[in-house]
Amino acid sequence: MAEPRRAAGLARIAAFAPVMGEVYADRRNHDLGPVAGDALARPNVSGLSPWLRHRLVHEREVIAAATADHGGAAEKFVQEVLWRGYFRGWMEQRPSVWRAYVAERDAALARIEDNAGLRRAYDAAVAGRTGIDCFDAWIAELTAHGWLHNHARMWLACIWIFTLRLPWQLGADLFMRHLLDGDAASNTLSWRWVAGLHTRGKAYAARAENIRRYTGGRFDPHGLVEDVVPLEEAAEHPLVPLPAPGGAVAAGHALVVHDGEGLALAPDLAHPPALVIGLSSPDARSPGGVAPAVGDFARGAVADMLERAAARWGCPTAMVTTPADLAAATAGRPLSAFRLPTGPEADLWGDALAGAAILDDPYDRAVWPLATAGFFKVKQNAPRALAPLGLDLG
């Protein structure tokens, strides 16, 4: 079971660092299946995503470890880390994509209640009873372990959309309920990418031969729709400016942290906090709440960061689960808070944090402005953008 503590994430970085170069580049696309005792401990991929999603470890630490051990040979691994920042920056600059997903997800959930055929197909898919061997195995792995190899996620999403012909929003919601690393930007935009909506007119096709090859012959799927037709949408999602920095930290402030900012690289503040409050709301990720393991990891991540905050600043801490609890806990103190990225947590807590001094991560401020179109701009410009942070990407 994944342990939601910074120490566990750091240990995983150290264990995988020797593989972050050529071995990763050569073997990263192979889904070798879960390993007994630790389903995230694959020999060819890091399994770091739950710790990165909650920022118990930081992208800067992971990139630094990869380049220190492998230099330019870590390029593929570093690019995979950069994808997370790309997706978040892209979503921040097109928040209407998130709003559209929420509305369409809720409408699709309502249709399930009114359409018996859709209900049967959906129930069979989420139970792993489709008869497609790889799909059913990945559903079982997802629900048992809260994680899937990235290639398996793409294959599963493609089969969901184009073979089973289920609404992509319901698949994205399933992932948000069960993935330990469930992230609004990465999850929503990855599903849109497979469907042909993120890069319009270009969908991802799950091919039986590709699945056989990259799973070592574990699966032999039949009946897949391989000639996929990209989905379309009428809505436009215009680019909007990134939010401005959020003001100065006041003396005697209450610092608000959340399960997307795990104090991996705690900032130097103009004034130390008089109180640190952790927001924990994992069930906001889906109308159906999240799986017990997902909730436990998210709450454990917040508890770990509060423990480390108390040790660093010597102040009291508290965990809250509702905006009303936050108002009561702060007792009129000025607030500072790490920025809540576009997604369910911002939807829940945004109004309660209005007027707070917002703390931005320097890495995000470097990467997000590059995410205006495709990933290539991030790949091309990240070395220059991240150099002031001490990262040498070559």
XYZ file of C-alpha atoms in Angstrom:
394
model
C 0.000 0.000 0.000
C 1.300 3.439 -0.936
C 2.236 5.436 2.155
C 1.126 9.092 2.001
C 4.246 10.578 3.534
C 7.030 12.678 2.098
C 9.608 10.217 3.388
C 8.034 7.426 1.328
C 8.091 9.576 -1.808
C 11.743 10.484 -1.290
C 12.600 6.819 -0.824
C 10.869 6.006 -4.109
C 12.850 8.719 -5.916
C 16.091 7.291 -4.562
C 15.124 3.746 -5.528
C 14.147 4.643 -9.088
C 16.832 7.241 -9.841
C 19.249 4.658 -11.353
C 16.567 3.789 -13.954
C 15.566 7.346 -14.963
C 17.854 7.397 -18.022
C 18.179 4.987 -20.930
C 16.364 2.124 -19.201
C 13.302 4.300 -18.699
C 13.435 5.619 -22.274
C 13.609 2.075 -23.670
C 11.036 0.377 -21.429
C 8.602 3.048 -20.253
C 5.793 2.067 -22.654
C 5.629 -1.535 -21.447
C 2.798 -2.368 -19.050
C 4.293 -5.265 -17.119
C 1.426 -5.534 -14.637
C 1.347 -5.045 -10.868
C 4.105 -6.385 -8.672
C 3.115 -8.444 -5.646
C 3.406 -6.432 -2.454
C 3.667 -3.018 -4.145
C 1.602 -2.479 -7.294
C 3.323 0.866 -7.951
C 6.872 -0.532 -7.771
C 7.324 -1.306 -11.465
C 10.854 -1.893 -12.776
C 10.358 0.421 -15.775
C 8.238 3.324 -14.448
C 8.593 5.269 -11.228
C 5.103 5.016 -9.705
C 5.755 8.476 -8.206
C 2.535 10.063 -9.430
C 0.536 9.857 -6.139
C 3.320 11.709 -4.287
C 3.737 14.230 -7.104
C -0.016 14.851 -7.367
C -0.143 15.738 -3.653
C 3.254 17.448 -3.869
C 4.678 15.389 -1.072
C 7.635 15.374 -3.426
C 8.204 18.149 -5.937
C 8.776 18.079 -9.679
C 11.984 20.010 -9.126
C 13.333 17.261 -6.862
C 12.457 14.514 -9.322
C 13.949 16.343 -12.311
C 17.099 17.150 -10.330
C 17.533 13.495 -9.363
C 17.113 12.351 -12.968
C 19.522 14.855 -14.500
C 22.106 14.419 -11.733
C 22.321 10.676 -12.411
C 21.811 10.639 -16.179
C 22.266 14.112 -17.691
C 20.745 14.333 -21.151
C 19.883 10.620 -21.132
C 17.051 11.496 -18.714
C 15.254 13.545 -21.386
C 12.281 11.178 -21.761
C 11.790 10.901 -18.025
C 11.991 14.680 -17.566
C 9.451 15.182 -20.343
C 6.967 12.945 -18.556
C 7.364 15.074 -15.426
C 6.863 18.238 -17.497
C 3.580 16.897 -18.887
C 2.008 17.373 -15.449
C 2.902 21.070 -15.429
C 1.792 21.399 -19.034
C -1.667 20.009 -18.305
C -2.115 22.190 -15.221
C -0.964 25.326 -17.007
C -3.199 24.562 -19.984
C -6.231 24.102 -17.725
C -5.486 27.280 -15.771
C -5.575 29.198 -19.029
C -8.742 27.472 -20.260
C -10.875 26.974 -17.127
C -14.004 26.653 -19.276
C -12.819 23.130 -20.137
C -13.235 22.127 -16.503
C -16.645 23.772 -16.229
C -17.796 22.015 -19.401
C -16.550 18.653 -18.131
C -18.437 19.039 -14.836
C -21.689 19.939 -16.604
C -21.333 17.119 -19.142
C -20.341 14.584 -16.470
C -23.382 15.425 -14.374
C -25.647 15.226 -17.433
C -24.191 11.822 -18.343
C -24.699 10.549 -14.790
C -28.328 11.650 -15.032
C -28.748 9.836 -18.365
C -27.655 6.586 -16.745
C -30.706 6.756 -14.506
C -33.065 7.204 -17.474
C -31.508 4.882 -20.068
C -31.558 1.181 -19.208
C -29.225 0.199 -22.055
C -26.642 2.797 -21.079
C -26.972 1.693 -17.463
C -26.226 -1.938 -18.350
C -23.234 -1.028 -20.512
C -21.847 1.314 -17.856
C -22.345 -1.187 -15.036
C -20.580 -3.909 -17.043
C -17.661 -1.594 -17.779
C -17.093 -0.392 -14.206
C -17.414 -3.968 -12.931
C -14.909 -5.274 -15.493
C -17.440 -7.580 -17.137
C -17.097 -6.572 -20.803
C -15.391 -9.740 -22.030
C -12.434 -7.715 -23.341
C -9.611 -9.342 -21.417
C -7.260 -6.375 -21.067
C -10.002 -3.884 -20.250
C -11.499 -6.078 -17.542
C -8.053 -6.727 -16.034
C -7.243 -3.007 -15.963
C -10.550 -2.226 -14.260
C -9.723 -4.825 -11.603
C -6.226 -3.351 -11.203
C -7.594 0.193 -10.962
C -10.106 -0.652 -8.262
C -7.715 -2.884 -6.309
C -4.611 -0.688 -6.392
C -5.717 2.845 -7.300
C -3.209 3.100 -10.111
C -2.586 2.129 -13.729
C 0.383 2.383 -16.075
C -0.013 5.413 -18.343
C -0.208 3.274 -21.472
C -2.961 1.184 -19.885
C -4.869 4.373 -19.040
C -4.819 5.418 -22.698
C -5.827 1.975 -23.958
C -8.641 1.729 -21.416
C -9.924 5.210 -22.278
C -9.903 4.430 -25.995
C -11.808 1.177 -25.527
C -14.282 2.954 -23.225
C -14.976 5.681 -25.784
C -14.748 3.991 -29.169
C -15.464 0.274 -28.565
C -17.921 0.419 -25.661
C -19.241 3.807 -26.849
C -19.647 5.177 -23.352
C -19.480 8.913 -22.537
C -15.852 9.853 -21.951
C -16.872 12.019 -19.000
C -18.078 8.924 -17.125
C -14.721 7.255 -17.677
C -12.908 10.343 -16.450
C -15.132 10.333 -13.365
C -14.354 6.652 -12.753
C -10.651 7.486 -12.775
C -11.141 10.400 -10.389
C -12.917 8.074 -7.963
C -10.244 5.394 -7.989
C -6.855 6.876 -8.892
C -4.552 7.767 -6.026
C -3.075 10.395 -8.342
C -6.446 11.659 -9.599
C -5.769 15.214 -10.792
C -8.359 17.426 -12.477
C -6.065 18.745 -15.203
C -4.093 15.605 -16.068
C -7.148 13.352 -15.946
C -9.610 15.569 -17.826
C -7.182 16.588 -20.533
C -5.830 13.057 -21.016
C -9.338 11.737 -21.610
C -10.008 14.639 -23.992
C -6.735 13.848 -25.785
C -7.700 10.203 -26.321
C -11.154 11.293 -27.535
C -9.711 13.732 -30.095
C -10.867 16.876 -28.314
C -7.602 18.164 -26.843
C -5.782 17.982 -30.166
C -8.827 18.385 -32.358
C -9.268 15.788 -35.029
C -6.563 13.478 -33.640
C -7.796 10.629 -31.431
C -5.805 7.784 -29.882
C -6.464 4.269 -31.165
C -6.004 1.189 -28.980
C -4.802 -1.548 -31.310
C -4.840 -5.214 -30.358
C -1.339 -5.857 -31.719
C 0.041 -2.879 -29.801
C -1.565 -4.138 -26.586
C -0.206 -7.653 -27.107
C 3.271 -6.299 -27.772
C 3.534 -3.854 -24.887
C 1.968 -6.133 -22.297
C 4.305 -9.012 -23.099
C 1.482 -11.112 -24.509
C -0.503 -10.994 -21.260
C -3.610 -10.030 -23.236
C -5.139 -10.967 -26.578
C -8.057 -8.558 -27.022
C -10.691 -9.114 -29.696
C -13.450 -6.906 -31.060
C -11.697 -3.555 -30.589
C -12.725 -0.631 -32.758
C -9.374 0.409 -34.187
C -10.556 2.800 -36.900
C -11.514 5.559 -34.496
C -13.347 8.739 -35.473
C -12.447 11.673 -33.209
C -15.216 13.154 -31.123
C -16.285 16.735 -31.774
C -17.633 19.556 -29.645
C -19.242 22.846 -30.566
C -17.863 24.760 -27.592
C -14.788 26.950 -27.866
C -12.451 27.308 -24.913
C -10.659 30.634 -25.215
C -7.303 31.326 -23.632
C -7.525 33.543 -20.536
C -4.690 35.215 -18.594
C -3.091 33.302 -15.775
C -4.200 34.518 -12.341
C -2.038 37.243 -10.859
C -0.004 36.715 -7.679
C -2.201 37.136 -4.649
C -0.790 39.779 -2.309
C 1.564 40.017 0.652
C 1.601 37.709 3.662
C 0.557 39.557 6.842
C 1.939 39.100 10.334
C -0.029 36.620 12.425
C -1.454 34.901 9.337
C -2.997 31.467 9.136
C -1.339 29.479 6.353
C -3.738 27.252 4.423
C -2.355 24.148 2.711
C -4.251 21.523 0.740
C -3.836 18.080 -0.751
C -2.332 19.477 -3.952
C 0.475 21.294 -2.175
C 2.295 19.047 0.234
C 5.005 21.443 1.432
C 7.681 19.434 -0.350
C 9.637 22.666 -0.789
C 8.167 24.859 1.939
C 8.742 28.524 1.081
C 10.522 31.143 3.118
C 7.731 33.459 4.283
C 8.027 37.121 5.211
C 6.214 36.223 8.448
C 6.011 32.746 9.976
C 2.455 31.444 10.274
C 0.677 31.603 13.614
C -1.447 28.637 12.534
C -1.364 26.121 9.658
C -4.644 24.699 8.420
C -4.921 21.735 6.067
C -7.890 21.431 3.716
C -8.958 17.858 3.095
C -11.838 17.289 0.687
C -11.056 14.267 -1.529
C -14.723 13.336 -1.948
C -15.200 16.581 -3.900
C -13.355 14.955 -6.802
C -16.466 13.045 -7.896
C -20.228 13.262 -7.269
C -19.965 9.685 -6.009
C -17.072 10.416 -3.679
C -13.791 8.534 -3.913
C -12.652 5.027 -3.088
C -11.527 4.520 0.530
C -7.851 4.176 -0.453
C -7.974 7.475 -2.380
C -9.514 9.309 0.562
C -7.042 7.759 2.970
C -4.060 8.788 0.841
C -5.296 12.370 0.431
C -6.051 12.795 4.138
C -2.761 11.141 5.045
C -0.908 13.550 2.761
C -2.478 16.549 4.520
C -1.707 15.048 7.936
C 1.918 14.537 6.907
C 2.313 18.123 5.738
C 0.734 19.450 8.941
C 3.180 17.384 10.982
C 6.088 18.841 9.030
C 4.656 22.374 9.257
C 4.455 22.114 13.046
C 8.081 20.981 13.172
C 9.242 23.806 10.895
C 7.294 26.740 12.311
C 6.468 25.553 15.806
C 2.820 26.565 15.491
C -0.477 24.759 16.034
C -2.155 22.989 13.111
C -5.645 21.828 12.229
C -7.302 19.824 9.480
C -10.710 20.991 8.204
C -13.138 19.425 5.771
C -15.691 22.174 5.028
C -15.558 25.914 4.305
C -17.562 26.542 7.482
C -14.921 24.699 9.514
C -12.224 26.815 7.872
C -13.948 30.040 8.875
C -14.276 28.838 12.451
C -10.661 27.645 12.664
C -9.089 30.861 11.376
C -10.941 33.005 13.934
C -10.521 36.209 11.985
C -6.788 35.860 11.275
C -5.461 37.092 7.918
C -5.112 34.177 5.512
C -2.369 33.035 3.193
C -2.878 30.001 0.987
C -1.165 27.958 -1.662
C -2.996 28.434 -4.951
C -5.764 25.933 -5.622
C -5.528 24.863 -9.280
C -8.688 24.792 -11.370
C -10.694 21.746 -10.348
C -12.949 20.359 -7.610
C -10.961 21.723 -4.677
C -11.015 25.249 -6.090
C -14.757 24.883 -6.723
C -15.300 23.951 -3.067
C -12.845 26.244 -1.291
C -12.431 29.191 -3.647
C -14.976 31.509 -2.032
C -13.673 30.761 1.458
C -10.179 31.823 0.391
C -11.248 35.037 -1.314
C -9.001 37.806 -0.026
C -6.214 35.462 1.091
C -2.633 36.162 0.091
C -2.041 33.507 -2.569
C 1.319 31.736 -2.694
C 2.457 30.556 -6.114
C 5.018 27.834 -6.647
C 8.014 29.127 -8.673
C 8.010 25.969 -10.800
C 4.375 26.511 -11.745
C 5.041 30.162 -12.536
C 7.853 29.068 -14.850
C 6.031 26.242 -16.675
C 2.389 27.342 -16.822
C 2.887 30.332 -19.166
C 4.409 27.961 -21.732
C 1.239 25.831 -21.859
C -0.764 27.863 -24.360
C -1.007 25.282 -27.153
C 0.624 21.856 -27.573
C 3.291 20.254 -25.408
C 6.108 21.095 -27.836
C 6.324 24.681 -26.584
C 6.862 23.421 -23.029
C 9.432 20.865 -24.168
C 11.320 23.478 -26.185
C 11.320 26.309 -23.643
C 11.434 24.510 -20.282
C 15.259 24.442 -20.105
C 15.410 28.238 -20.273
C 12.386 28.746 -18.010
C 13.629 26.393 -15.287
C 17.297 27.360 -15.316
C 16.743 30.181 -12.741
C 15.443 27.481 -10.369
C 18.749 25.630 -10.581
C 17.586 22.923 -12.972
C 19.885 22.039 -15.875
C 17.822 20.363 -18.583
C 20.586 20.711 -21.182
